[in-house]
PDB file of C-alpha atoms in Angstrom:
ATOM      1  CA  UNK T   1       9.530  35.346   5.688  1.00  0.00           C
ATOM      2  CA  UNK T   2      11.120  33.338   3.301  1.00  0.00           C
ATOM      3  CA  UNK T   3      10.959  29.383   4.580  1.00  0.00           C
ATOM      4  CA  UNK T   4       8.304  27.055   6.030  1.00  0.00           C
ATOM      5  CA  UNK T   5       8.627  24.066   7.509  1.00  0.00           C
ATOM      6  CA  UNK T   6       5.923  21.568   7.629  1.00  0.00           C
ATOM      7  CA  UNK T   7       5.420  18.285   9.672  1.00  0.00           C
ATOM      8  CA  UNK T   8       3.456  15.675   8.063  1.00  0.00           C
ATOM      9  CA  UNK T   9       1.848  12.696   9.666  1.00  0.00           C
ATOM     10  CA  UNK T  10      -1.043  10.047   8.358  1.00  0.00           C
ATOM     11  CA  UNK T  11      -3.436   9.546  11.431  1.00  0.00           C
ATOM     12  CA  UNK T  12      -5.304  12.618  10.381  1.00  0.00           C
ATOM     13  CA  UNK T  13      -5.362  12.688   6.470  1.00  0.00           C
ATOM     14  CA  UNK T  14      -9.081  12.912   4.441  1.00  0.00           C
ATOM     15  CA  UNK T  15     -10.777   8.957   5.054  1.00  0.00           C
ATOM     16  CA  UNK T  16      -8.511   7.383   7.064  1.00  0.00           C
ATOM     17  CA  UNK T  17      -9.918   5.273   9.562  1.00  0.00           C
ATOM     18  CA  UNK T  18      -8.267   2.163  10.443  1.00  0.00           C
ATOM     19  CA  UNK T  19      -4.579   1.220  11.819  1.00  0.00           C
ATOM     20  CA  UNK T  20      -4.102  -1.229   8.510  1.00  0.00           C
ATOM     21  CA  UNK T  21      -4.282   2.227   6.261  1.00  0.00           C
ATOM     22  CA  UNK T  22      -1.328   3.476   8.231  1.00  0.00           C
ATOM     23  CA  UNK T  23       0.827   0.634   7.430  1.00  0.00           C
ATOM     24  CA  UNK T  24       3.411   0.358   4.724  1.00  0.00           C
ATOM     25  CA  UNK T  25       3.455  -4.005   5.066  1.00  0.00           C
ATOM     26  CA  UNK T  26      -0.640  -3.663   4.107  1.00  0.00           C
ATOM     27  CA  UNK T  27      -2.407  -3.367   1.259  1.00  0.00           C
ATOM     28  CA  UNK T  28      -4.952  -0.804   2.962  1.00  0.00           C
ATOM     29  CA  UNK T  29      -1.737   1.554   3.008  1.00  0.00           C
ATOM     30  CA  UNK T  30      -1.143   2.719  -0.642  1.00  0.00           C
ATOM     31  CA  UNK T  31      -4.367   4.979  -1.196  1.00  0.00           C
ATOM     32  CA  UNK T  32      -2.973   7.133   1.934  1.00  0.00           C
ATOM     33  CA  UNK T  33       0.313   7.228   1.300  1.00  0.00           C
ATOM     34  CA  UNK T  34      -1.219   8.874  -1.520  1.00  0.00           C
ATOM     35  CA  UNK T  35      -3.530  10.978  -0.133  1.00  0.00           C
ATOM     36  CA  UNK T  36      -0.531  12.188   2.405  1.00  0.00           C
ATOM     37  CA  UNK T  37       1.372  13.079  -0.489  1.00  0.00           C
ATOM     38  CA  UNK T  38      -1.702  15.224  -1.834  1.00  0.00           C
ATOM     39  CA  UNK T  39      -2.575  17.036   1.117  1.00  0.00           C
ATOM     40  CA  UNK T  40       1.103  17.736   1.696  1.00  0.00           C
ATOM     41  CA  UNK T  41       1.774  18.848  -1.375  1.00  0.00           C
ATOM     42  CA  UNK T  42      -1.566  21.009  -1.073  1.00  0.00           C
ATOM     43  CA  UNK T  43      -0.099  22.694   1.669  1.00  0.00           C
ATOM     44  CA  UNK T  44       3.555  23.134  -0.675  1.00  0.00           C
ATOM     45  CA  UNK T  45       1.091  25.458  -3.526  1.00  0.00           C
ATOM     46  CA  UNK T  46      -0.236  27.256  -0.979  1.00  0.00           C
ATOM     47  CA  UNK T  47       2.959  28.114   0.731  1.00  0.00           C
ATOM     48  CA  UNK T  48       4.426  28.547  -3.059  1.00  0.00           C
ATOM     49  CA  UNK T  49       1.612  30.870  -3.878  1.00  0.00           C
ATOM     50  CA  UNK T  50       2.384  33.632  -0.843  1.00  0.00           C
ATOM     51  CA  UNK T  51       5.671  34.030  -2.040  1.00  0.00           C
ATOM     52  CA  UNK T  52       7.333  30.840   0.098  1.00  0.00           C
ATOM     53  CA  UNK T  53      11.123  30.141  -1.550  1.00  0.00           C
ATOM     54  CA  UNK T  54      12.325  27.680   0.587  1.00  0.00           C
ATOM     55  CA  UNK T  55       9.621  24.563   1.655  1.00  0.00           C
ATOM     56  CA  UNK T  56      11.384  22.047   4.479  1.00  0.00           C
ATOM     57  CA  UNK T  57       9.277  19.064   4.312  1.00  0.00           C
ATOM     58  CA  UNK T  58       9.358  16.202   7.679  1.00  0.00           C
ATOM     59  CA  UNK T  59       8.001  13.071   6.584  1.00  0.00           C
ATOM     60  CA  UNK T  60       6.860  12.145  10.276  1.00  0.00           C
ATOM     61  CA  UNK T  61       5.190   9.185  10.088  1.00  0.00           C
ATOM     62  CA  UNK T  62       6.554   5.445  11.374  1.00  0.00           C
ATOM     63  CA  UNK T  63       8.967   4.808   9.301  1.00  0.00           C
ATOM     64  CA  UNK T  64       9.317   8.773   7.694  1.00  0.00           C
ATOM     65  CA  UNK T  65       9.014   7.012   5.162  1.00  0.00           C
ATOM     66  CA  UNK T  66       5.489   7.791   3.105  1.00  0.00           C
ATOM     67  CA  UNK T  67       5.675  10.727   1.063  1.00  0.00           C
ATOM     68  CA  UNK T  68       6.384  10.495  -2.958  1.00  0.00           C
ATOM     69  CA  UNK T  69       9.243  12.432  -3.550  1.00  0.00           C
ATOM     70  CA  UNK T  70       8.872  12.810  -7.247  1.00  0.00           C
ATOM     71  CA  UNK T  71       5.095  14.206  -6.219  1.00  0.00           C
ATOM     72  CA  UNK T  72       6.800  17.305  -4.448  1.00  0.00           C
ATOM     73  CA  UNK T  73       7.781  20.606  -6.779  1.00  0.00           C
ATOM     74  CA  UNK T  74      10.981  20.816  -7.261  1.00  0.00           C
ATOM     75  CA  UNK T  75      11.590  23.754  -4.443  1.00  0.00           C
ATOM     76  CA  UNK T  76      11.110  21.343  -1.504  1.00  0.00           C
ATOM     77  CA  UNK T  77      13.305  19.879   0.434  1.00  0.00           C
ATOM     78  CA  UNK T  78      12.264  16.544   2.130  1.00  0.00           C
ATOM     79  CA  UNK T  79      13.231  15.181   4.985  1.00  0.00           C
ATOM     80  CA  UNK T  80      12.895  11.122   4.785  1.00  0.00           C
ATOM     81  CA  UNK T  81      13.740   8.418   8.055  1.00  0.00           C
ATOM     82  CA  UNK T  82      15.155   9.278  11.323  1.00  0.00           C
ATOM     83  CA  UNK T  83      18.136  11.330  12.746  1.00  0.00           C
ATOM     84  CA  UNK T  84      17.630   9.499  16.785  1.00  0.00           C
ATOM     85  CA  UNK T  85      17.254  13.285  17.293  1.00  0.00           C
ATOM     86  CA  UNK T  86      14.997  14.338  20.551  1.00  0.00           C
ATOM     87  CA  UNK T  87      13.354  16.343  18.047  1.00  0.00           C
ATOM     88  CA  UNK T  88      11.511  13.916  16.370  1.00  0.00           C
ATOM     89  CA  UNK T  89       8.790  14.739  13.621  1.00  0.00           C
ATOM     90  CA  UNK T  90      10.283  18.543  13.593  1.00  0.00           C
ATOM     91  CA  UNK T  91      13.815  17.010  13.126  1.00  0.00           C
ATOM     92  CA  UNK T  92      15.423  19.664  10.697  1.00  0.00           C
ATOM     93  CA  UNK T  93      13.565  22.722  12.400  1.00  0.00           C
ATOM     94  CA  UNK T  94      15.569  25.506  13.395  1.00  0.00           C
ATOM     95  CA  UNK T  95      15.323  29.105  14.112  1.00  0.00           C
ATOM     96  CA  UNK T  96      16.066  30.214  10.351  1.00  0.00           C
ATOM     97  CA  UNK T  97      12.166  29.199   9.412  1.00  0.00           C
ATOM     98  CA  UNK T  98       9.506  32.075   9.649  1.00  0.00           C
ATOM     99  CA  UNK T  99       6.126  29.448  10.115  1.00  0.00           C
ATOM    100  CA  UNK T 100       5.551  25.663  10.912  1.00  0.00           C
ATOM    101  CA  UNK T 101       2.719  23.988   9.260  1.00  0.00           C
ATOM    102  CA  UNK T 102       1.162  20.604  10.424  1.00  0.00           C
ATOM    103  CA  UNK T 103      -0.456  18.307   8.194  1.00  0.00           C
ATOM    104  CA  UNK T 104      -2.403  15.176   8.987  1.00  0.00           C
ATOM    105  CA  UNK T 105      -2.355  15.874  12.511  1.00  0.00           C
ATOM    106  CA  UNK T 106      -4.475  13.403  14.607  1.00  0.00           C
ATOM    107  CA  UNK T 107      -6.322  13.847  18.316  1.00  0.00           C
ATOM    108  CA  UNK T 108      -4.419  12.418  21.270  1.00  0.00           C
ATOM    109  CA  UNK T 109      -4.751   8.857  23.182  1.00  0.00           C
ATOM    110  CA  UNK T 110      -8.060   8.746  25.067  1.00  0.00           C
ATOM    111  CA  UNK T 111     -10.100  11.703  22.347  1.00  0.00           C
ATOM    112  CA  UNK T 112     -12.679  10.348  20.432  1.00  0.00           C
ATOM    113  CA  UNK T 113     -12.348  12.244  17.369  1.00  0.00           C
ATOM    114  CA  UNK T 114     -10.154   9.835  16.083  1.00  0.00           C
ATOM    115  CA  UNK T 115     -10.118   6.137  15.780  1.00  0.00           C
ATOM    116  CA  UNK T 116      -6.681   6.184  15.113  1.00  0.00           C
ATOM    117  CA  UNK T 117      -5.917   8.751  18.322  1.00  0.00           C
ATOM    118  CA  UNK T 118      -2.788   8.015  20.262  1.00  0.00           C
ATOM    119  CA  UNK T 119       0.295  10.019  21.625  1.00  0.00           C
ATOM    120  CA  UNK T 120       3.551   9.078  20.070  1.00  0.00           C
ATOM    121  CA  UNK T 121       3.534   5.474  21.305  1.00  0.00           C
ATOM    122  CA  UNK T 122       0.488   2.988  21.820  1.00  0.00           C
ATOM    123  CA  UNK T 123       2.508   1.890  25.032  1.00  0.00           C
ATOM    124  CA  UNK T 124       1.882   5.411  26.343  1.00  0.00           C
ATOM    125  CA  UNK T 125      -1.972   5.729  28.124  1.00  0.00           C
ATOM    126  CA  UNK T 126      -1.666   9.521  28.950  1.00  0.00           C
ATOM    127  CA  UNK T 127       0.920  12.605  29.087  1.00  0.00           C
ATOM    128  CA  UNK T 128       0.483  15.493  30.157  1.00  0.00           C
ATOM    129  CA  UNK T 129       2.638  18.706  30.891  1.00  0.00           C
ATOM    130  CA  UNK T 130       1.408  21.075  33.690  1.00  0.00           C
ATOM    131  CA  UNK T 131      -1.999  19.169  33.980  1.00  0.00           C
ATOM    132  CA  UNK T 132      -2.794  19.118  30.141  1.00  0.00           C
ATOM    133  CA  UNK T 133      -3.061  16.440  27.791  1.00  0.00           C
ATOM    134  CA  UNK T 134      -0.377  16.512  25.346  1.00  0.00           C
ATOM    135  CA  UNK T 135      -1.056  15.506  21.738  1.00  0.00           C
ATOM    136  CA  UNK T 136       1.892  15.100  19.243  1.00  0.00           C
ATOM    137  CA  UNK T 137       0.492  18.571  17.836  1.00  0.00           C
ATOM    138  CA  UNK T 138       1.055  20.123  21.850  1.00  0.00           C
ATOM    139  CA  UNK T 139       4.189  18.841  22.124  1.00  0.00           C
ATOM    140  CA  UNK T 140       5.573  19.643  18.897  1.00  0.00           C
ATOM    141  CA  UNK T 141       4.156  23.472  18.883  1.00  0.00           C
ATOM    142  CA  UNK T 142       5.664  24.006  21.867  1.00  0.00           C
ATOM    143  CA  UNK T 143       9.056  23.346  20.298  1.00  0.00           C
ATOM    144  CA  UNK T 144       8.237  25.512  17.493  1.00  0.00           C
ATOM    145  CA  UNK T 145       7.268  28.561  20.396  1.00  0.00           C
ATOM    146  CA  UNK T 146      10.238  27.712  22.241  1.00  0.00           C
ATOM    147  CA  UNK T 147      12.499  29.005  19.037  1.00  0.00           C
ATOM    148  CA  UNK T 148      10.113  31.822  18.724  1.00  0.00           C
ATOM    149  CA  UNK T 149       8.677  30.068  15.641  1.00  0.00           C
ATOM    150  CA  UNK T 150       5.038  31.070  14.662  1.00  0.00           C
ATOM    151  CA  UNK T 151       2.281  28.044  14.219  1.00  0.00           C
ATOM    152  CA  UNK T 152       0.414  29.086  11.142  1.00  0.00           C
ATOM    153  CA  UNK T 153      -1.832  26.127  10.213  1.00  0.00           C
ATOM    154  CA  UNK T 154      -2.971  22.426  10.831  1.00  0.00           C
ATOM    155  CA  UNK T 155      -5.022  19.996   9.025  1.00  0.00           C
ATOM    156  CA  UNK T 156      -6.277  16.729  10.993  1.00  0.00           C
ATOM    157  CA  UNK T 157      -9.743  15.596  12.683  1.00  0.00           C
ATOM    158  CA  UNK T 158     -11.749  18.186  13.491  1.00  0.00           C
ATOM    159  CA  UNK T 159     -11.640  17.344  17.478  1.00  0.00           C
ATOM    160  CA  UNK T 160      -8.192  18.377  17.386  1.00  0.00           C
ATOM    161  CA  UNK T 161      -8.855  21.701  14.849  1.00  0.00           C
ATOM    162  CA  UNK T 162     -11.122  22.559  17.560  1.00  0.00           C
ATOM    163  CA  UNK T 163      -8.376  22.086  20.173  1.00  0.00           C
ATOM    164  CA  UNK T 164      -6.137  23.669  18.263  1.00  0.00           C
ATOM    165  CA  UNK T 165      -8.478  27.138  17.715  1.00  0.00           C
ATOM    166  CA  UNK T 166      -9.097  27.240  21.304  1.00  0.00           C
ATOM    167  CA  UNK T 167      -4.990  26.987  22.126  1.00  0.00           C
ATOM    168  CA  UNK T 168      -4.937  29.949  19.602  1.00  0.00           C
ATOM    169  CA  UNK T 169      -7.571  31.120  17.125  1.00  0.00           C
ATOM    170  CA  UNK T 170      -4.962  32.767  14.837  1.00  0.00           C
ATOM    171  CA  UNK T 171      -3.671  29.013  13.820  1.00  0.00           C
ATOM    172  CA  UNK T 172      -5.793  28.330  10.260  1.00  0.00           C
ATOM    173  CA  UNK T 173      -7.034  25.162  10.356  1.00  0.00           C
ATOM    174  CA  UNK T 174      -8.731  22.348   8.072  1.00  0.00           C
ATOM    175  CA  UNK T 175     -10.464  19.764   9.423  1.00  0.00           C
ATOM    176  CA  UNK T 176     -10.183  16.625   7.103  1.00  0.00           C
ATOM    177  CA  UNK T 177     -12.609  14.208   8.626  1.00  0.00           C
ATOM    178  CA  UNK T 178     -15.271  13.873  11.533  1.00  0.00           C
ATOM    179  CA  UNK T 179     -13.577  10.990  14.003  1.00  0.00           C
ATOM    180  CA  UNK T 180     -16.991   8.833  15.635  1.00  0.00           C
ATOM    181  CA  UNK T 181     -15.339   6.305  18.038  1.00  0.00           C
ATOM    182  CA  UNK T 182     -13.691   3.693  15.393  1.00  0.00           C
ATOM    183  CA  UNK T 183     -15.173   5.443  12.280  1.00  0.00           C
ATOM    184  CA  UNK T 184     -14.277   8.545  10.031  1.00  0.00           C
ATOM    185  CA  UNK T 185     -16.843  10.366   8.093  1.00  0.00           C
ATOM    186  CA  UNK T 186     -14.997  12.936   5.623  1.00  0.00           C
ATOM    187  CA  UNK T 187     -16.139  14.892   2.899  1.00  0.00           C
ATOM    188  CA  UNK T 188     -14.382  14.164  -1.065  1.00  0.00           C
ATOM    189  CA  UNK T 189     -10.616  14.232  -0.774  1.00  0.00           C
ATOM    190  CA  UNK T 190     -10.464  17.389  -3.458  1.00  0.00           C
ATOM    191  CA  UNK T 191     -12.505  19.675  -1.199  1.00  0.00           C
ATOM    192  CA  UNK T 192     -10.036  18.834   1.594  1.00  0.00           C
ATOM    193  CA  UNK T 193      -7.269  19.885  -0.827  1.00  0.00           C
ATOM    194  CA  UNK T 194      -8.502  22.784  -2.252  1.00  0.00           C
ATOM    195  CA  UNK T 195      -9.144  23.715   1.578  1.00  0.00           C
ATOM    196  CA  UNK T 196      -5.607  23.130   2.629  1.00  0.00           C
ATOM    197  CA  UNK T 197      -4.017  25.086  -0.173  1.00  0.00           C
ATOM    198  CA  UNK T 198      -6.228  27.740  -0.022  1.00  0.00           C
ATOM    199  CA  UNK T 199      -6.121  28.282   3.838  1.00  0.00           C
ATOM    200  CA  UNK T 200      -2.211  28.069   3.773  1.00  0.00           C
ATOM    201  CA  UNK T 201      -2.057  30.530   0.892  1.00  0.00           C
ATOM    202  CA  UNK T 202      -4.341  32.889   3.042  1.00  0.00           C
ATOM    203  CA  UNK T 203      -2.591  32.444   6.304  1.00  0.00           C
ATOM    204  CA  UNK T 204       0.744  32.779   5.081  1.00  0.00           C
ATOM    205  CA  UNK T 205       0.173  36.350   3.616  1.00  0.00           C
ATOM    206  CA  UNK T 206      -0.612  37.542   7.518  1.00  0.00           C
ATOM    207  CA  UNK T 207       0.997  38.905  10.550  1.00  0.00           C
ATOM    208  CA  UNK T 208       2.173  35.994  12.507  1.00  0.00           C
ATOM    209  CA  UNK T 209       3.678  37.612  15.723  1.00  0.00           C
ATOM    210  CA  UNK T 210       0.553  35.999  17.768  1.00  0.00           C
ATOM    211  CA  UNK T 211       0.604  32.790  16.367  1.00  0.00           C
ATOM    212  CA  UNK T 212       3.690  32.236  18.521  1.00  0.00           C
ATOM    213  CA  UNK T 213       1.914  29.740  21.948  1.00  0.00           C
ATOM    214  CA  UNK T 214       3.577  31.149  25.195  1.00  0.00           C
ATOM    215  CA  UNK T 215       5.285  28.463  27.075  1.00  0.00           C
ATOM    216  CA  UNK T 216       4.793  27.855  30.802  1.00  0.00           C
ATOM    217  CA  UNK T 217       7.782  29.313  32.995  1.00  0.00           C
ATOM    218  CA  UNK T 218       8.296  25.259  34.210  1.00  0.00           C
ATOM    219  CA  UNK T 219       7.227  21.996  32.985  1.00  0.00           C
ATOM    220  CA  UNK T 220       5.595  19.276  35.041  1.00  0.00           C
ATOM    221  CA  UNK T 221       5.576  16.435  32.546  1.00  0.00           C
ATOM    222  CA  UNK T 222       3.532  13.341  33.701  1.00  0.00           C
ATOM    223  CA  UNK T 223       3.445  10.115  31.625  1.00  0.00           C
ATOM    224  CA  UNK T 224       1.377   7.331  32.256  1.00  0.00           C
ATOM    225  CA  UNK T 225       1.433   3.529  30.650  1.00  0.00           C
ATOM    226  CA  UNK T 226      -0.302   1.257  29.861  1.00  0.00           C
ATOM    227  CA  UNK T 227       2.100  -1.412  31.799  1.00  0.00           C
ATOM    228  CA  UNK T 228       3.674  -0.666  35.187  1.00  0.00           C
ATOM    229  CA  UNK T 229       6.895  -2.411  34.008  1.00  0.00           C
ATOM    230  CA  UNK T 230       6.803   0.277  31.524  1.00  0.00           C
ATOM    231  CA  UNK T 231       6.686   2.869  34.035  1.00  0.00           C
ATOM    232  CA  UNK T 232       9.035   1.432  36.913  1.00  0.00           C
ATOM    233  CA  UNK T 233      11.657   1.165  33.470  1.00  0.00           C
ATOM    234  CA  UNK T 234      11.294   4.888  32.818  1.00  0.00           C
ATOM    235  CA  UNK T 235      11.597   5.766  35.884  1.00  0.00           C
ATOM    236  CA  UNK T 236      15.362   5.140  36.182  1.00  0.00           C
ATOM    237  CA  UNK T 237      15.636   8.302  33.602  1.00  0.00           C
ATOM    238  CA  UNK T 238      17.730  11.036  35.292  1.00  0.00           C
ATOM    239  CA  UNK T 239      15.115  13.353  37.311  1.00  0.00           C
ATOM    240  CA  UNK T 240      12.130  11.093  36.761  1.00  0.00           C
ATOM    241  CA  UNK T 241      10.558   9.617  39.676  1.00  0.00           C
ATOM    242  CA  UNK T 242       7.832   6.790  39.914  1.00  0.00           C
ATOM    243  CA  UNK T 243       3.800   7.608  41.048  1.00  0.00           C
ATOM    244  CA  UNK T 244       2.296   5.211  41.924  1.00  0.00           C
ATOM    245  CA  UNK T 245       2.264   2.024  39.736  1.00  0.00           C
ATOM    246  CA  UNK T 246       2.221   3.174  35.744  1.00  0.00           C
ATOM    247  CA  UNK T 247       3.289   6.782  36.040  1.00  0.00           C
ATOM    248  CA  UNK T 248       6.319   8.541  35.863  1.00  0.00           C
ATOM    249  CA  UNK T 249       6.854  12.685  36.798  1.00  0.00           C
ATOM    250  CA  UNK T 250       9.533  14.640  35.778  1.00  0.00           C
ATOM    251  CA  UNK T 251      10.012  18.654  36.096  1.00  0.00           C
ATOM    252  CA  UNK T 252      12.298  21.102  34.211  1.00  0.00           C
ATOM    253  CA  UNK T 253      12.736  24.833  33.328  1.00  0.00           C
ATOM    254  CA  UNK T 254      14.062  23.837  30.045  1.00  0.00           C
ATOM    255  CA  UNK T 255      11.160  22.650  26.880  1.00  0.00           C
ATOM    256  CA  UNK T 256      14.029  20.746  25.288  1.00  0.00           C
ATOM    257  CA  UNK T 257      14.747  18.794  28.241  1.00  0.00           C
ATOM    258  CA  UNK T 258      10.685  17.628  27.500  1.00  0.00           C
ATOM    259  CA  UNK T 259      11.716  16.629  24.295  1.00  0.00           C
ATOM    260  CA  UNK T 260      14.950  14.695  25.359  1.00  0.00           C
ATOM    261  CA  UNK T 261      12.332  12.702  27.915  1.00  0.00           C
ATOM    262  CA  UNK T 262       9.983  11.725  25.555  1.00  0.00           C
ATOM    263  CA  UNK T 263      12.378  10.770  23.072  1.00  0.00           C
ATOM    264  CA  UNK T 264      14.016   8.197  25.888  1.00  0.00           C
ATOM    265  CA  UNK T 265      10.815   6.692  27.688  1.00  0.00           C
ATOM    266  CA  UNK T 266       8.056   7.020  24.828  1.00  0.00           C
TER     267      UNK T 266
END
């Protein structure tokens, strides 16, 4: 294995704890744009130090937008903005990379663990495929697993660490902060660090063949809003129908045809 490819979001970094630190247009923002960049490039040594040579970075949050490219070793490539691809925060993935690595992942809409928890879109209430709520983490490793790609690690809150473990305890993860209803409690930022290079170093040095999630023969996706105009709008998608007031179904064979849903009616 030669290339890694790592997704990066803010929801989950060390500290944060309010919507205002996610946003570029307030002054809460700059200290986590920063501390984005650091766990990031955390994860970059690590991947550097087992022998990585080529790092794909996705800047995947908002605006893709947060990470300081002069921060970054020169070996990485980063990703910045938006293709409009159905892909979303793995845009750039394909099946040439031997391990995807998340970073700053956060819990999904209705977990506790995080204040800031939510699932792509604050207009979305709940989604689930085949009866399970789907974080952003869910959704996305299941793209990685449907090009055979291994998971190797995640950082975020530790709800969704412990999530993530009992998906698959081979995934290394770092849990960055404690999530209490609208509070964080997290230790100091350099432990968190040291954690995430360290664990990514470790992980990346193993034998990945079971760190590849198996995907379910079919896919019953089910999204629910927060608005039933939302809903009865979404609807109209080809092989979506309406339940009930605020919640849409749709069913495939196909993972990418998940992906092309959610990028259309999230």
């Amino acid at each position: 294995m030669n290339k890694v490819f790592i997704s990066a979001d803010i929801e989950g970094v060390n500290n944060i704890c309010a919507w205002s630190e996610t946003d570029k247009t307030n002054p809460d923002y700059a200290y986590f744009k920063k501390q984005m960049t650091a766990e990031v490039f955390s994860a970059v040594r690590g991947a550097k130090r087992a022998g990585i040579e080529t790092i794909f970075v996705k800047d995947a949050h908002d605006s893709g937008r947060n990470i300081d490219p002069e921060s970054m070793p020169e070996e990485v490539i980063l990703h910045r903005g938006w293709e409009g691809a159905p892909e979303m925060m793995m845009e750039g993935l394909d099946k040439s990379y031997g391990a995807v690595i998340f970073i700053g992942y956060h819990s999904g809409m209705l977990d506790a663990g995080n204040s800031l928890s939510h699932t792509l879109n604050p207009k979305i209430h709940r989604i689930t495929i085949n009866g399970e709520v789907a974080s952003e983490f869910l959704i996305n490793a299941y793209y990685a697993s449907s090009l055979n790609i291994p998971i190797a690690f995640l950082s975020g809150d530790e709800e969704l660490t412990k999530k993530v473990q009992a998906l698959n305890p081979n995934i290394a993860v770092c849990a960055t902060k404690t999530g209490r209803h609208g509070a964080s409690i997290s230790r100091h930022p350099n432990l968190t660090n040291k954690e995430i290079e360290e664990k990514v170093f470790l992980v990346l040095q193993k034998d990945l063949t079971r760190n590849v999630l198996k995907l379910p023969d079919n896919f019953d996706v089910q999204i629910e809003y927060r608005h039933h105009q939302e809903a009865f709008s979404a609807s109209f998608f080809p092989g979506c129908k309406l339940l009930g007031s605020n919640k849409i179904q749709f069913k495939t064979k196909d993972y990418y045809d998940v992906l092309v849903l959610l990028k259309f009616v999230c």
